[in-house]
Coordinates of C-alpha atoms and ligand atoms in Angstrom, one line a residue:
M1 CA -101.1 114.7 -55.9
R2 CA -103.2 117.5 -55.4
V3 CA -106.3 116.4 -56.6
P4 CA -106.6 112.4 -57.5
F5 CA -109.3 112.8 -60.7
R6 CA -109.8 114.7 -64.3
L7 CA -112.6 115.3 -66.7
N8 CA -112.1 112.6 -69.3
R9 CA -112.0 115.5 -72.3
A10 CA -113.6 112.9 -74.4
G11 CA -117.3 112.9 -72.3
W12 CA -116.6 117.1 -73.0
P13 CA -116.1 117.3 -76.7
A14 CA -117.8 120.7 -76.8
L15 CA -116.1 122.1 -74.0
P16 CA -112.5 123.6 -74.4
L17 CA -110.4 121.9 -71.6
P18 CA -107.3 123.0 -71.2
R19 CA -104.4 120.1 -69.7
R20 CA -104.2 121.1 -65.9
I21 CA -108.4 119.3 -66.2
A22 CA -109.2 116.7 -68.6
L23 CA -107.0 114.9 -70.1
P24 CA -107.4 112.4 -73.5
D25 CA -108.8 109.3 -72.9
P26 CA -106.9 106.4 -71.5
R27 CA -109.9 104.2 -72.0
D28 CA -108.2 104.3 -76.2
L29 CA -104.9 102.0 -75.3
L30 CA -107.2 99.6 -75.0
S31 CA -107.5 99.0 -78.7
S32 CA -103.8 100.6 -79.3
E33 CA -103.8 99.9 -83.2
R34 CA -106.0 102.0 -83.8
I35 CA -103.6 104.8 -82.7
A36 CA -101.6 106.0 -84.8
A37 CA -99.5 108.5 -84.0
P38 CA -97.0 108.0 -81.9
D39 CA -98.0 111.9 -80.3
A40 CA -101.3 110.5 -79.5
F41 CA -100.1 107.1 -78.2
A42 CA -97.4 109.1 -75.9
A43 CA -100.1 111.2 -74.4
R44 CA -102.4 108.7 -73.1
S45 CA -99.5 106.4 -72.2
S46 CA -98.1 109.2 -70.4
L47 CA -101.0 109.7 -68.1
F48 CA -99.6 106.8 -65.5
V49 CA -98.3 107.7 -62.0
L50 CA -96.9 103.9 -60.8
R51 CA -94.6 103.3 -57.5
G52 CA -94.5 107.4 -57.8
T53 CA -92.5 107.6 -60.8
T54 CA -95.0 109.5 -63.6
R55 CA -94.8 107.8 -67.0
S56 CA -94.5 110.9 -69.2
T57 CA -92.4 110.9 -72.3
R58 CA -92.5 112.4 -76.1
P59 CA -91.6 112.3 -79.5
G60 CA -88.6 114.5 -79.9
R61 CA -87.5 115.5 -76.3
H62 CA -83.9 114.2 -76.3
R63 CA -82.5 115.6 -79.2
Q64 CA -79.5 116.9 -77.7
G65 CA -78.5 113.9 -75.9
D66 CA -79.0 111.7 -78.7
A67 CA -76.7 113.8 -81.1
L68 CA -73.9 113.9 -78.1
L69 CA -74.4 110.2 -78.0
A70 CA -74.1 109.7 -82.1
R71 CA -71.0 112.3 -82.3
A72 CA -69.4 109.8 -79.7
L73 CA -70.5 106.3 -81.7
R74 CA -68.5 108.2 -84.4
G75 CA -70.3 105.4 -87.3
S76 CA -69.0 102.1 -84.5
S77 CA -72.2 99.6 -84.5
P78 CA -73.4 99.4 -80.7
V79 CA -75.6 97.2 -78.9
V80 CA -78.1 100.2 -76.6
L81 CA -79.2 99.6 -73.5
D82 CA -82.4 102.5 -73.1
V83 CA -83.5 102.4 -69.4
G84 CA -87.1 103.5 -68.6
A85 CA -87.6 104.4 -71.9
A86 CA -91.5 103.9 -71.3
D87 CA -93.5 103.0 -74.2
G88 CA -90.7 104.0 -76.6
S89 CA -91.1 107.0 -78.8
T90 CA -87.6 108.4 -78.0
S91 CA -86.5 104.9 -78.3
L92 CA -88.2 105.7 -82.2
D93 CA -86.4 108.8 -82.0
L94 CA -82.6 107.2 -81.2
I95 CA -83.2 103.9 -83.5
A96 CA -83.8 106.2 -86.8
A97 CA -80.8 108.8 -85.6
L98 CA -78.2 105.9 -85.5
G99 CA -79.8 104.9 -88.9
D100 CA -79.0 101.2 -89.5
R101 CA -75.8 101.2 -87.5
F102 CA -77.1 99.1 -83.7
A103 CA -76.0 95.4 -83.5
A104 CA -78.1 95.2 -81.6
Y105 CA -81.7 97.8 -79.7
Y106 CA -82.9 96.8 -75.8
V107 CA -86.0 99.0 -75.3
T108 CA -87.0 98.6 -71.6
D109 CA -89.2 99.6 -68.6
R110 CA -90.1 98.3 -65.7
T111 CA -93.9 98.0 -66.8
L112 CA -94.2 97.8 -70.0
S113 CA -97.9 97.0 -70.0
L114 CA -101.2 97.2 -67.3
R115 CA -104.1 94.6 -66.7
A116 CA -107.2 96.2 -67.5
R117 CA -111.0 95.2 -67.1
T118 CA -114.2 97.1 -68.3
D119 CA -117.8 96.6 -67.3
D120 CA -121.0 97.5 -69.1
R121 CA -121.2 101.2 -68.3
G122 CA -117.9 102.1 -70.2
R123 CA -115.5 101.8 -67.3
A124 CA -111.9 100.3 -67.4
F125 CA -110.1 99.6 -64.5
L126 CA -106.4 99.3 -65.0
Y127 CA -104.2 97.4 -62.8
D128 CA -100.3 97.4 -62.5
A129 CA -100.2 94.0 -62.3
E130 CA -96.3 93.8 -60.1
D131 CA -98.1 94.3 -56.6
G132 CA -102.6 94.4 -58.2
T133 CA -103.1 98.0 -57.2
C134 CA -105.7 99.5 -59.4
V135 CA -104.0 102.6 -60.7
L136 CA -106.2 104.1 -62.9
I137 CA -109.9 104.5 -63.4
A138 CA -111.7 105.5 -66.7
T139 CA -115.3 106.5 -66.9
P140 CA -116.8 107.7 -69.7
R141 CA -116.7 111.4 -68.3
W142 CA -113.8 111.5 -65.4
V143 CA -110.0 110.2 -65.3
V144 CA -110.1 108.5 -61.2
Y145 CA -106.1 107.9 -60.1
P146 CA -107.2 105.8 -56.7
A147 CA -103.9 104.9 -55.5
A148 CA -102.8 108.8 -55.4
E149 CA -101.4 110.2 -52.1
V150 CA -103.8 112.7 -51.7
R151 CA -103.0 115.7 -48.5
A152 CA -106.6 117.2 -48.2
G153 CA -108.9 115.4 -45.5
W154 CA -112.4 116.0 -47.7
L155 CA -110.3 113.8 -50.8
R156 CA -108.6 111.3 -47.7
R157 CA -112.1 111.1 -46.7
A158 CA -113.4 110.5 -50.1
L159 CA -110.7 107.5 -51.4
P160 CA -111.7 104.6 -49.5
W161 CA -115.4 105.0 -50.7
L162 CA -114.4 105.1 -54.0
R163 CA -112.1 102.3 -53.5
G164 CA -114.2 100.0 -52.9
G165 CA -116.2 100.1 -55.7
I166 CA -113.2 98.7 -57.6
P167 CA -113.0 95.1 -58.7
P168 CA -110.5 93.0 -57.6
F169 CA -107.3 92.4 -59.2
D170 CA -107.6 89.0 -61.4
P171 CA -103.9 88.0 -63.0
A172 CA -106.5 86.7 -66.0
Y173 CA -107.4 90.4 -66.6
P174 CA -106.5 91.1 -70.4
E175 CA -103.0 92.5 -71.4
V176 CA -102.9 96.8 -71.9
S177 CA -99.6 97.1 -74.1
L178 CA -98.0 100.4 -73.3
V179 CA -95.8 100.0 -75.8
Q180 CA -95.4 102.6 -79.1
P181 CA -97.7 100.5 -81.7
R182 CA -95.4 100.8 -84.5
L183 CA -92.3 100.4 -81.9
R184 CA -94.3 96.5 -81.2
E185 CA -93.8 96.2 -85.3
V186 CA -90.5 97.5 -85.9
A187 CA -89.4 94.8 -82.9
R188 CA -91.6 92.6 -84.9
R189 CA -89.6 93.8 -88.1
D190 CA -86.1 93.4 -87.2
A191 CA -84.8 90.9 -84.4
R192 CA -81.8 93.3 -83.3
V193 CA -84.9 95.2 -81.6
I194 CA -85.6 93.4 -78.5
V195 CA -88.5 94.7 -76.4
R196 CA -88.9 93.4 -72.4
A197 CA -88.7 94.3 -68.5
Y198 CA -86.0 95.3 -66.7
N199 CA -85.6 96.7 -63.2
V200 CA -82.9 98.9 -62.8
L201 CA -82.7 98.4 -59.2
E202 CA -81.6 95.6 -60.2
P203 CA -78.5 93.4 -62.1
W204 CA -78.8 93.7 -65.9
D205 CA -79.0 89.9 -66.9
G206 CA -78.9 90.3 -71.0
P207 CA -75.9 90.8 -73.2
A208 CA -73.1 93.9 -72.9
P209 CA -74.2 97.2 -73.5
T210 CA -71.9 99.1 -75.4
V211 CA -74.1 102.5 -74.9
V212 CA -77.2 102.6 -72.0
K213 CA -79.1 105.2 -72.4
I214 CA -81.7 106.6 -69.3
A215 CA -83.6 109.7 -69.2
N216 CA -85.9 111.1 -66.6
L217 CA -85.5 108.3 -64.7
L218 CA -82.7 108.9 -61.7
N219 CA -84.8 111.9 -59.8
R220 CA -83.4 113.0 -57.2
A221 CA -87.4 114.4 -57.2
F222 CA -88.8 110.9 -57.1
L223 CA -85.5 108.8 -55.9
P224 CA -83.4 109.1 -53.1
D225 CA -80.0 108.9 -53.8
A226 CA -79.3 105.2 -51.9
A227 CA -81.4 104.1 -55.1
I228 CA -79.4 106.4 -57.7
R229 CA -76.2 104.9 -56.3
R230 CA -77.7 101.8 -56.8
A231 CA -78.7 102.2 -60.3
T232 CA -75.4 103.8 -61.6
R233 CA -73.6 101.0 -60.0
N234 CA -75.8 98.1 -61.5
L235 CA -74.9 99.5 -65.3
F236 CA -71.6 100.7 -64.1
R237 CA -71.6 97.1 -64.1
A238 CA -73.0 95.8 -67.4
L239 CA -71.0 98.2 -69.9
P240 CA -67.6 96.7 -70.4
R241 CA -64.6 99.2 -70.2
G242 CA -65.1 102.4 -72.4
G243 CA -68.9 101.9 -72.7
L244 CA -70.9 104.9 -72.6
L245 CA -73.1 106.3 -70.6
L246 CA -76.3 108.4 -71.3
V247 CA -78.2 110.2 -68.5
I248 CA -80.9 112.8 -69.3
D249 CA -83.0 115.4 -67.6
N250 CA -85.9 117.3 -69.3
R251 CA -86.7 120.0 -67.3
V252 CA -88.4 123.4 -67.9
V253 CA -86.5 126.3 -67.1
D254 CA -88.6 129.8 -66.8
G255 CA -90.9 128.2 -68.9
R256 CA -89.5 126.8 -71.6
P257 CA -88.2 123.4 -72.3
V258 CA -84.1 122.6 -71.6
E259 CA -82.7 119.0 -72.0
K260 CA -80.0 118.8 -70.0
A261 CA -77.8 115.4 -70.7
S262 CA -74.4 113.8 -69.5
L263 CA -72.2 111.1 -71.1
L264 CA -70.0 109.5 -69.2
E265 CA -67.7 106.8 -70.7
R266 CA -66.6 103.8 -67.9
D267 CA -63.8 103.4 -66.9
E268 CA -61.5 100.9 -65.0
G269 CA -63.1 101.7 -61.0
G270 CA -66.0 104.6 -62.2
F271 CA -67.0 107.4 -65.0
R272 CA -65.6 109.7 -65.9
H273 CA -67.0 112.5 -67.4
V274 CA -66.9 112.9 -71.8
E275 CA -70.1 115.6 -72.7
S276 CA -72.7 117.5 -71.0
V277 CA -74.7 120.1 -72.7
N278 CA -77.6 122.6 -70.6
G279 CA -75.1 122.5 -67.5
G280 CA -75.8 118.2 -67.4
T281 CA -77.9 115.9 -65.6
E282 CA -78.6 117.1 -62.3
I283 CA -77.1 113.7 -60.8
L284 CA -73.7 113.5 -62.2
D285 CA -72.0 114.1 -59.0
L286 CA -73.6 110.2 -57.6
A287 CA -72.8 108.9 -61.3
L288 CA -69.7 110.3 -61.1
R289 CA -68.6 108.5 -57.9
R290 CA -66.7 105.0 -57.7
G291 CA -69.3 102.8 -60.2
G292 CA -68.1 99.2 -58.9
Ligands
LIG1 C1 -90.4 109.7 -66.6 S1 -90.4 107.8 -67.5 C2 -89.2 108.5 -68.6 C3 -89.7 108.0 -70.3 C4 -88.6 108.2 -71.4 N1 -86.5 107.6 -70.7 C5 -88.5 110.0 -72.0 O1 -87.1 110.4 -71.3 O2 -89.4 110.3 -72.2 C6 -89.7 107.0 -66.6 C7 -90.2 105.6 -66.2 O3 -89.2 105.4 -66.0 C8 -89.8 103.7 -65.5 N2 -89.4 103.2 -64.5 C9 -89.2 103.5 -63.1 N3 -88.6 102.5 -62.3 C10 -88.5 102.2 -62.6 C11 -87.2 100.9 -62.6 N4 -86.5 100.5 -60.9 N5 -87.0 100.2 -63.5 C12 -87.1 100.6 -64.7 N6 -87.8 101.4 -65.5 C13 -88.4 102.3 -64.4 C14 -91.3 104.0 -65.5 O4 -92.1 103.4 -65.8 C15 -91.1 105.2 -66.2 O5 -91.9 104.2 -67.6

């Protein structure tokens, strides 16, 4: 991140500020029931960068990959494991695309919530409970990323001063869910939809899925090849023979959004390529190496 702060759009209502410099107010997540529209929730839950990975997501970005999967399933009733689902915007889409035809749907992400401390100056400090790092500070006028790695010397000198003002992490701080309110509601009503934490670098210890979907996580821009191979090995071991793996990369090519997706089938010794759209995932070569 070149500059680890932006304007909080809520504090400058009269100015038509572009997204590059002004962000939606992250403090809205503290009373998320009030954010009814999935797009508006996704815009706020996408503001975080946790351990080098951005949480960016939005509804409607996996239409072609989901269609590949729906065709391959041909009306069967799968157990779906959705890995790195962020706030679950795209899980809601796939659940809708499957209609009622699924036996179970696991919506998973390494981080499903943060902890928040607020103060009487209207500031919110948001912490990753896994390591107690303050990942974002929202004030009425600013949004600051205190854990960002910055190159410019003057910013590097300013950050320790800024970090000095951060209250130390306390695990008793209230939890702030990063999961779409609508998805939480679906999970409350439908026992087949389960939202749970899962780190893909560890083995999956839940029921065997028949389908794994992983989108915009196995990305060479923020994971070394060894980690991508470890993740695909874990997914290979989670799936039974004949199980499906859908990998999606959303990219911008010549200024236009492109959804690159590949569907693979788990065979005895590794994954077999079934079908791709828009050239397929950029990690196809890694995923096709022997899975065991
Ligand atoms: C760019 S978002 C993609 C969200 C969604 N799949 C989509 O395509 O819109 C990547 C997500 O992966 C999650 N993540 C990062 N490392 C992970 C790991 N080791 N295991 C599981 N999830 C992880 C992040 O928390 C983040 O929500």
